[in-house]
PDB file of C-alpha atoms in Angstrom:
ATOM      1  CA  UNK A   1      46.883   6.808  20.612  1.00 77.00           C
ATOM      2  CA  UNK A   2      46.665   6.882  24.398  1.00 86.00           C
ATOM      3  CA  UNK A   3      47.692   4.449  27.000  1.00 92.00           C
ATOM      4  CA  UNK A   4      47.047   3.604  31.048  1.00 96.00           C
ATOM      5  CA  UNK A   5      50.190   2.183  32.125  1.00 97.00           C
ATOM      6  CA  UNK A   6      50.095   0.345  35.530  1.00 98.00           C
ATOM      7  CA  UNK A   7      53.360  -0.392  37.638  1.00 97.00           C
ATOM      8  CA  UNK A   8      54.262  -2.727  38.782  1.00 97.00           C
ATOM      9  CA  UNK A   9      52.567  -5.596  36.470  1.00 96.00           C
ATOM     10  CA  UNK A  10      52.923  -8.018  39.605  1.00 96.00           C
ATOM     11  CA  UNK A  11      53.411  -7.308  43.412  1.00 95.00           C
ATOM     12  CA  UNK A  12      54.158  -9.871  45.918  1.00 94.00           C
ATOM     13  CA  UNK A  13      53.977  -8.553  49.434  1.00 93.00           C
ATOM     14  CA  UNK A  14      54.768  -9.247  53.053  1.00 93.00           C
ATOM     15  CA  UNK A  15      51.789  -9.181  55.902  1.00 94.00           C
ATOM     16  CA  UNK A  16      51.857  -5.731  57.393  1.00 94.00           C
ATOM     17  CA  UNK A  17      53.593  -4.051  54.612  1.00 95.00           C
ATOM     18  CA  UNK A  18      52.567  -1.144  52.776  1.00 96.00           C
ATOM     19  CA  UNK A  19      52.442  -1.060  49.222  1.00 96.00           C
ATOM     20  CA  UNK A  20      52.224   1.197  46.498  1.00 97.00           C
ATOM     21  CA  UNK A  21      50.625   1.008  43.047  1.00 97.00           C
ATOM     22  CA  UNK A  22      51.265   3.583  40.389  1.00 98.00           C
ATOM     23  CA  UNK A  23      49.089   4.419  37.215  1.00 98.00           C
ATOM     24  CA  UNK A  24      49.880   7.232  34.207  1.00 98.00           C
ATOM     25  CA  UNK A  25      48.013   7.910  31.646  1.00 97.00           C
ATOM     26  CA  UNK A  26      48.446  10.345  28.570  1.00 95.00           C
ATOM     27  CA  UNK A  27      44.786  10.885  27.654  1.00 93.00           C
ATOM     28  CA  UNK A  28      45.031  13.789  28.955  1.00 93.00           C
ATOM     29  CA  UNK A  29      41.922  12.532  31.192  1.00 94.00           C
ATOM     30  CA  UNK A  30      40.458  14.260  34.412  1.00 93.00           C
ATOM     31  CA  UNK A  31      38.895  11.664  35.769  1.00 94.00           C
ATOM     32  CA  UNK A  32      40.849   8.515  37.182  1.00 96.00           C
ATOM     33  CA  UNK A  33      39.549   5.391  39.034  1.00 96.00           C
ATOM     34  CA  UNK A  34      41.249   2.231  41.273  1.00 97.00           C
ATOM     35  CA  UNK A  35      39.010  -0.845  41.233  1.00 97.00           C
ATOM     36  CA  UNK A  36      39.603  -4.122  42.901  1.00 96.00           C
ATOM     37  CA  UNK A  37      38.951  -7.389  40.865  1.00 93.00           C
ATOM     38  CA  UNK A  38      38.058 -10.043  43.247  1.00 89.00           C
ATOM     39  CA  UNK A  39      37.100 -13.557  41.669  1.00 79.00           C
ATOM     40  CA  UNK A  40      33.397 -13.724  42.046  1.00 71.00           C
ATOM     41  CA  UNK A  41      33.098 -10.398  43.449  1.00 77.00           C
ATOM     42  CA  UNK A  42      33.103  -8.306  40.497  1.00 85.00           C
ATOM     43  CA  UNK A  43      34.778  -4.871  40.095  1.00 92.00           C
ATOM     44  CA  UNK A  44      34.650  -2.635  43.662  1.00 94.00           C
ATOM     45  CA  UNK A  45      35.518   0.876  43.812  1.00 95.00           C
ATOM     46  CA  UNK A  46      38.221   2.133  46.093  1.00 96.00           C
ATOM     47  CA  UNK A  47      39.258   5.355  45.157  1.00 97.00           C
ATOM     48  CA  UNK A  48      38.272   7.904  41.791  1.00 95.00           C
ATOM     49  CA  UNK A  49      39.780  11.545  41.352  1.00 96.00           C
ATOM     50  CA  UNK A  50      37.753  13.867  39.030  1.00 93.00           C
ATOM     51  CA  UNK A  51      40.477  16.363  39.156  1.00 93.00           C
ATOM     52  CA  UNK A  52      44.387  16.569  39.916  1.00 94.00           C
ATOM     53  CA  UNK A  53      44.535  16.933  44.335  1.00 93.00           C
ATOM     54  CA  UNK A  54      41.065  15.972  44.155  1.00 95.00           C
ATOM     55  CA  UNK A  55      39.894  12.250  45.836  1.00 97.00           C
ATOM     56  CA  UNK A  56      36.616  10.752  46.567  1.00 95.00           C
ATOM     57  CA  UNK A  57      35.860   7.227  48.230  1.00 95.00           C
ATOM     58  CA  UNK A  58      34.540   4.345  46.913  1.00 94.00           C
ATOM     59  CA  UNK A  59      32.665   1.780  48.543  1.00 91.00           C
ATOM     60  CA  UNK A  60      36.281  -0.133  49.310  1.00 94.00           C
ATOM     61  CA  UNK A  61      38.263   2.710  50.876  1.00 96.00           C
ATOM     62  CA  UNK A  62      39.099   1.362  54.345  1.00 95.00           C
ATOM     63  CA  UNK A  63      42.692   0.070  54.374  1.00 95.00           C
ATOM     64  CA  UNK A  64      43.340   2.308  51.291  1.00 97.00           C
ATOM     65  CA  UNK A  65      44.910   5.374  50.812  1.00 97.00           C
ATOM     66  CA  UNK A  66      45.379   7.554  47.165  1.00 98.00           C
ATOM     67  CA  UNK A  67      47.000  10.246  45.960  1.00 97.00           C
ATOM     68  CA  UNK A  68      46.262  12.194  42.339  1.00 97.00           C
ATOM     69  CA  UNK A  69      49.827  14.181  42.266  1.00 90.00           C
ATOM     70  CA  UNK A  70      49.040  15.516  39.154  1.00 95.00           C
ATOM     71  CA  UNK A  71      46.439  15.122  35.946  1.00 96.00           C
ATOM     72  CA  UNK A  72      47.892  12.404  34.603  1.00 97.00           C
ATOM     73  CA  UNK A  73      49.031  10.184  37.420  1.00 97.00           C
ATOM     74  CA  UNK A  74      47.029   8.295  40.204  1.00 98.00           C
ATOM     75  CA  UNK A  75      48.527   6.325  43.254  1.00 98.00           C
ATOM     76  CA  UNK A  76      47.028   3.724  45.428  1.00 98.00           C
ATOM     77  CA  UNK A  77      48.561   2.537  48.337  1.00 97.00           C
ATOM     78  CA  UNK A  78      47.277  -0.577  50.459  1.00 96.00           C
ATOM     79  CA  UNK A  79      48.348   0.604  53.846  1.00 96.00           C
ATOM     80  CA  UNK A  80      48.749  -2.574  55.542  1.00 94.00           C
ATOM     81  CA  UNK A  81      48.656  -6.133  53.629  1.00 93.00           C
ATOM     82  CA  UNK A  82      46.818  -8.820  54.899  1.00 91.00           C
ATOM     83  CA  UNK A  83      48.014 -12.305  54.951  1.00 86.00           C
ATOM     84  CA  UNK A  84      46.938 -14.344  52.118  1.00 81.00           C
ATOM     85  CA  UNK A  85      45.354 -11.616  49.824  1.00 83.00           C
ATOM     86  CA  UNK A  86      45.369 -12.125  46.088  1.00 88.00           C
ATOM     87  CA  UNK A  87      43.352  -9.518  44.056  1.00 93.00           C
ATOM     88  CA  UNK A  88      43.865  -7.404  40.687  1.00 95.00           C
ATOM     89  CA  UNK A  89      44.171  -3.971  41.125  1.00 97.00           C
ATOM     90  CA  UNK A  90      42.715  -2.071  38.294  1.00 97.00           C
ATOM     91  CA  UNK A  91      43.505   1.805  37.291  1.00 98.00           C
ATOM     92  CA  UNK A  92      41.016   3.248  34.646  1.00 96.00           C
ATOM     93  CA  UNK A  93      40.591   6.971  33.572  1.00 95.00           C
ATOM     94  CA  UNK A  94      38.050   8.951  31.529  1.00 92.00           C
ATOM     95  CA  UNK A  95      37.391  12.409  29.851  1.00 83.00           C
ATOM     96  CA  UNK A  96      35.053  15.239  31.076  1.00 73.00           C
ATOM     97  CA  UNK A  97      31.475  15.365  29.135  1.00 68.00           C
ATOM     98  CA  UNK A  98      28.556  13.322  30.075  1.00 64.00           C
ATOM     99  CA  UNK A  99      28.595   9.484  30.402  1.00 66.00           C
ATOM    100  CA  UNK A 100      31.957   8.574  29.011  1.00 79.00           C
ATOM    101  CA  UNK A 101      32.891   5.039  29.752  1.00 87.00           C
ATOM    102  CA  UNK A 102      36.268   4.517  31.418  1.00 92.00           C
ATOM    103  CA  UNK A 103      39.051   2.649  30.101  1.00 94.00           C
ATOM    104  CA  UNK A 104      41.332   0.418  32.144  1.00 95.00           C
ATOM    105  CA  UNK A 105      44.889  -0.168  32.420  1.00 96.00           C
ATOM    106  CA  UNK A 106      46.284  -4.162  32.858  1.00 94.00           C
ATOM    107  CA  UNK A 107      46.021  -4.339  36.216  1.00 96.00           C
ATOM    108  CA  UNK A 108      48.573  -5.311  39.106  1.00 97.00           C
ATOM    109  CA  UNK A 109      48.512  -8.434  40.780  1.00 95.00           C
ATOM    110  CA  UNK A 110      48.913  -8.488  44.086  1.00 94.00           C
ATOM    111  CA  UNK A 111      49.790 -11.279  46.330  1.00 93.00           C
ATOM    112  CA  UNK A 112      50.277 -11.265  50.133  1.00 93.00           C
ATOM    113  CA  UNK A 113      52.572 -13.998  51.746  1.00 89.00           C
TER     114      UNK A 113
ATOM    115  CA  UNK B   1      24.226  -3.438  49.627  1.00 63.00           C
ATOM    116  CA  UNK B   2      24.812  -4.304  45.839  1.00 72.00           C
ATOM    117  CA  UNK B   3      23.639  -1.540  44.180  1.00 90.00           C
ATOM    118  CA  UNK B   4      24.041  -2.969  40.530  1.00 94.00           C
ATOM    119  CA  UNK B   5      22.664  -7.006  40.665  1.00 95.00           C
ATOM    120  CA  UNK B   6      23.661  -9.471  37.558  1.00 96.00           C
ATOM    121  CA  UNK B   7      22.592 -12.684  37.099  1.00 97.00           C
ATOM    122  CA  UNK B   8      22.841 -15.534  36.393  1.00 97.00           C
ATOM    123  CA  UNK B   9      26.273 -16.013  37.878  1.00 95.00           C
ATOM    124  CA  UNK B  10      27.051 -18.135  34.781  1.00 96.00           C
ATOM    125  CA  UNK B  11      25.941 -19.069  32.120  1.00 98.00           C
ATOM    126  CA  UNK B  12      26.414 -21.768  29.126  1.00 98.00           C
ATOM    127  CA  UNK B  13      24.914 -21.950  25.601  1.00 98.00           C
ATOM    128  CA  UNK B  14      25.503 -23.323  22.521  1.00 98.00           C
ATOM    129  CA  UNK B  15      27.168 -22.118  19.531  1.00 98.00           C
ATOM    130  CA  UNK B  16      24.382 -20.413  17.804  1.00 98.00           C
ATOM    131  CA  UNK B  17      22.273 -19.775  20.452  1.00 98.00           C
ATOM    132  CA  UNK B  18      21.238 -16.031  22.310  1.00 98.00           C
ATOM    133  CA  UNK B  19      23.032 -15.455  25.268  1.00 98.00           C
ATOM    134  CA  UNK B  20      20.864 -13.338  27.896  1.00 98.00           C
ATOM    135  CA  UNK B  21      22.407 -11.713  30.735  1.00 98.00           C
ATOM    136  CA  UNK B  22      20.600 -10.263  33.283  1.00 98.00           C
ATOM    137  CA  UNK B  23      21.144  -6.416  35.076  1.00 98.00           C
ATOM    138  CA  UNK B  24      19.442  -4.774  37.613  1.00 97.00           C
ATOM    139  CA  UNK B  25      19.861  -1.610  39.584  1.00 96.00           C
ATOM    140  CA  UNK B  26      18.521  -0.047  43.007  1.00 92.00           C
ATOM    141  CA  UNK B  27      19.492   3.793  42.550  1.00 89.00           C
ATOM    142  CA  UNK B  28      16.711   5.463  40.341  1.00 88.00           C
ATOM    143  CA  UNK B  29      19.523   8.407  39.691  1.00 89.00           C
ATOM    144  CA  UNK B  30      21.601   5.923  37.960  1.00 92.00           C
ATOM    145  CA  UNK B  31      21.850   7.278  34.112  1.00 89.00           C
ATOM    146  CA  UNK B  32      24.126   5.562  31.953  1.00 93.00           C
ATOM    147  CA  UNK B  33      24.530   1.930  32.017  1.00 95.00           C
ATOM    148  CA  UNK B  34      28.154   0.670  29.934  1.00 95.00           C
ATOM    149  CA  UNK B  35      28.721  -3.331  29.667  1.00 97.00           C
ATOM    150  CA  UNK B  36      32.275  -4.067  29.921  1.00 97.00           C
ATOM    151  CA  UNK B  37      33.592  -7.610  28.873  1.00 97.00           C
ATOM    152  CA  UNK B  38      36.964  -9.283  30.673  1.00 95.00           C
ATOM    153  CA  UNK B  39      38.366 -12.143  28.980  1.00 94.00           C
ATOM    154  CA  UNK B  40      41.027 -13.977  31.459  1.00 88.00           C
ATOM    155  CA  UNK B  41      44.734 -12.450  31.841  1.00 86.00           C
ATOM    156  CA  UNK B  42      43.059  -9.248  29.990  1.00 90.00           C
ATOM    157  CA  UNK B  43      41.519  -5.978  31.093  1.00 91.00           C
ATOM    158  CA  UNK B  44      37.713  -5.013  31.027  1.00 94.00           C
ATOM    159  CA  UNK B  45      36.858  -3.177  27.560  1.00 94.00           C
ATOM    160  CA  UNK B  46      33.830  -1.681  27.080  1.00 94.00           C
ATOM    161  CA  UNK B  47      31.248  -3.220  24.647  1.00 96.00           C
ATOM    162  CA  UNK B  48      28.176  -1.032  24.700  1.00 96.00           C
ATOM    163  CA  UNK B  49      26.286   1.108  26.571  1.00 95.00           C
ATOM    164  CA  UNK B  50      22.859   3.118  27.097  1.00 95.00           C
ATOM    165  CA  UNK B  51      21.282   5.984  28.685  1.00 91.00           C
ATOM    166  CA  UNK B  52      17.893   5.627  30.087  1.00 88.00           C
ATOM    167  CA  UNK B  53      16.466   7.545  27.237  1.00 89.00           C
ATOM    168  CA  UNK B  54      16.604   4.824  25.167  1.00 90.00           C
ATOM    169  CA  UNK B  55      15.080   1.224  26.085  1.00 94.00           C
ATOM    170  CA  UNK B  56      17.124  -0.487  23.253  1.00 97.00           C
ATOM    171  CA  UNK B  57      20.420  -0.038  21.848  1.00 96.00           C
ATOM    172  CA  UNK B  58      22.299  -2.108  18.937  1.00 97.00           C
ATOM    173  CA  UNK B  59      25.919  -2.956  17.680  1.00 96.00           C
ATOM    174  CA  UNK B  60      26.018  -5.984  15.817  1.00 97.00           C
ATOM    175  CA  UNK B  61      25.363  -9.010  17.630  1.00 98.00           C
ATOM    176  CA  UNK B  62      25.120  -7.045  20.844  1.00 98.00           C
ATOM    177  CA  UNK B  63      22.069  -5.347  22.253  1.00 98.00           C
ATOM    178  CA  UNK B  64      21.163  -3.975  25.294  1.00 98.00           C
ATOM    179  CA  UNK B  65      17.358  -3.842  26.316  1.00 98.00           C
ATOM    180  CA  UNK B  66      16.354  -1.600  28.988  1.00 97.00           C
ATOM    181  CA  UNK B  67      13.099  -1.222  31.278  1.00 96.00           C
ATOM    182  CA  UNK B  68      13.535   1.726  33.184  1.00 93.00           C
ATOM    183  CA  UNK B  69      10.157   1.258  35.393  1.00 94.00           C
ATOM    184  CA  UNK B  70      11.328  -2.165  36.437  1.00 95.00           C
ATOM    185  CA  UNK B  71      15.402  -0.595  37.068  1.00 95.00           C
ATOM    186  CA  UNK B  72      16.179  -3.589  34.761  1.00 97.00           C
ATOM    187  CA  UNK B  73      18.056  -4.111  31.817  1.00 97.00           C
ATOM    188  CA  UNK B  74      20.014  -7.201  29.717  1.00 98.00           C
ATOM    189  CA  UNK B  75      22.317  -7.944  27.412  1.00 98.00           C
ATOM    190  CA  UNK B  76      21.594  -9.997  24.550  1.00 98.00           C
ATOM    191  CA  UNK B  77      24.635 -11.589  22.276  1.00 98.00           C
ATOM    192  CA  UNK B  78      22.778 -13.183  19.320  1.00 98.00           C
ATOM    193  CA  UNK B  79      24.693 -15.779  16.981  1.00 98.00           C
ATOM    194  CA  UNK B  80      26.985 -16.653  20.224  1.00 98.00           C
ATOM    195  CA  UNK B  81      30.739 -17.822  19.314  1.00 98.00           C
ATOM    196  CA  UNK B  82      32.988 -19.877  21.012  1.00 97.00           C
ATOM    197  CA  UNK B  83      34.892 -16.494  21.112  1.00 97.00           C
ATOM    198  CA  UNK B  84      32.265 -14.929  23.068  1.00 98.00           C
ATOM    199  CA  UNK B  85      33.075 -16.602  25.989  1.00 97.00           C
ATOM    200  CA  UNK B  86      34.643 -14.094  29.020  1.00 97.00           C
ATOM    201  CA  UNK B  87      32.994 -12.420  31.765  1.00 96.00           C
ATOM    202  CA  UNK B  88      30.412  -9.516  31.282  1.00 97.00           C
ATOM    203  CA  UNK B  89      30.050  -6.816  33.777  1.00 97.00           C
ATOM    204  CA  UNK B  90      27.057  -4.602  33.947  1.00 97.00           C
ATOM    205  CA  UNK B  91      28.311  -1.156  35.590  1.00 96.00           C
ATOM    206  CA  UNK B  92      26.163   2.410  36.123  1.00 94.00           C
ATOM    207  CA  UNK B  93      26.711   5.635  36.878  1.00 90.00           C
ATOM    208  CA  UNK B  94      25.150   7.815  39.568  1.00 80.00           C
ATOM    209  CA  UNK B  95      23.424  10.910  37.902  1.00 73.00           C
ATOM    210  CA  UNK B  96      26.005  13.938  37.732  1.00 74.00           C
ATOM    211  CA  UNK B  97      28.828  12.246  39.166  1.00 81.00           C
ATOM    212  CA  UNK B  98      31.435  10.238  38.176  1.00 85.00           C
ATOM    213  CA  UNK B  99      31.270   7.375  40.327  1.00 88.00           C
ATOM    214  CA  UNK B 100      31.054   4.301  38.435  1.00 90.00           C
ATOM    215  CA  UNK B 101      29.573   1.155  40.022  1.00 92.00           C
ATOM    216  CA  UNK B 102      29.891  -2.665  38.589  1.00 94.00           C
ATOM    217  CA  UNK B 103      28.022  -5.653  39.234  1.00 94.00           C
ATOM    218  CA  UNK B 104      29.641  -8.958  40.242  1.00 93.00           C
ATOM    219  CA  UNK B 105      29.736 -10.122  36.161  1.00 95.00           C
ATOM    220  CA  UNK B 106      28.724 -12.802  34.327  1.00 97.00           C
ATOM    221  CA  UNK B 107      30.796 -15.999  33.276  1.00 96.00           C
ATOM    222  CA  UNK B 108      29.570 -16.688  29.495  1.00 98.00           C
ATOM    223  CA  UNK B 109      30.357 -19.709  28.207  1.00 98.00           C
ATOM    224  CA  UNK B 110      29.655 -20.770  24.685  1.00 98.00           C
ATOM    225  CA  UNK B 111      30.297 -24.363  23.795  1.00 97.00           C
ATOM    226  CA  UNK B 112      30.671 -25.889  19.933  1.00 93.00           C
TER     227      UNK B 112
END
């Protein structure tokens, strides 16, 4: 079976720091997503990518960059970490075809001091 | 503007009762509605999904009722168990797009 691996699992950063989160999947899925989960706010879409080198902005893309270097990997960069920021960043992927629900990785938990 | 809305924000039911979680949406082009369940410390997992060609989808104790005209759907969990206690998310995909948008979730607590 396949797996979605997110690294690191925990990330502690400093205010203003540039932070990179990585995601790898071995399902051979075409589409990959980055979501941010905050308590009481559900999952908000940051970026998604439908194929290698493609990037599509979600509703929360400001303050983030993303890169889909190859089909199996999708990275997310927090361009300037905000003080006291705490959130879980979730990577997901799905195959082609109509109406396929994404599978999620285990998340990266970010804390900014 | 929140395109997918869920209510209530939190819900408590007794073991054995039916829990009803509501979801509504704005965009009539949304054409796929998966529900995810999230246990604390874990990642969201697909529970059940429906397309607008159907007005009902059933899988064991979980049933989605869909009203396309009113842009509303609901998830019914019958014979609720303490192990069903989790946060449930309604999501929607824009037609012809891979963009998947989530609601804010309903936190369900099943008391025994």
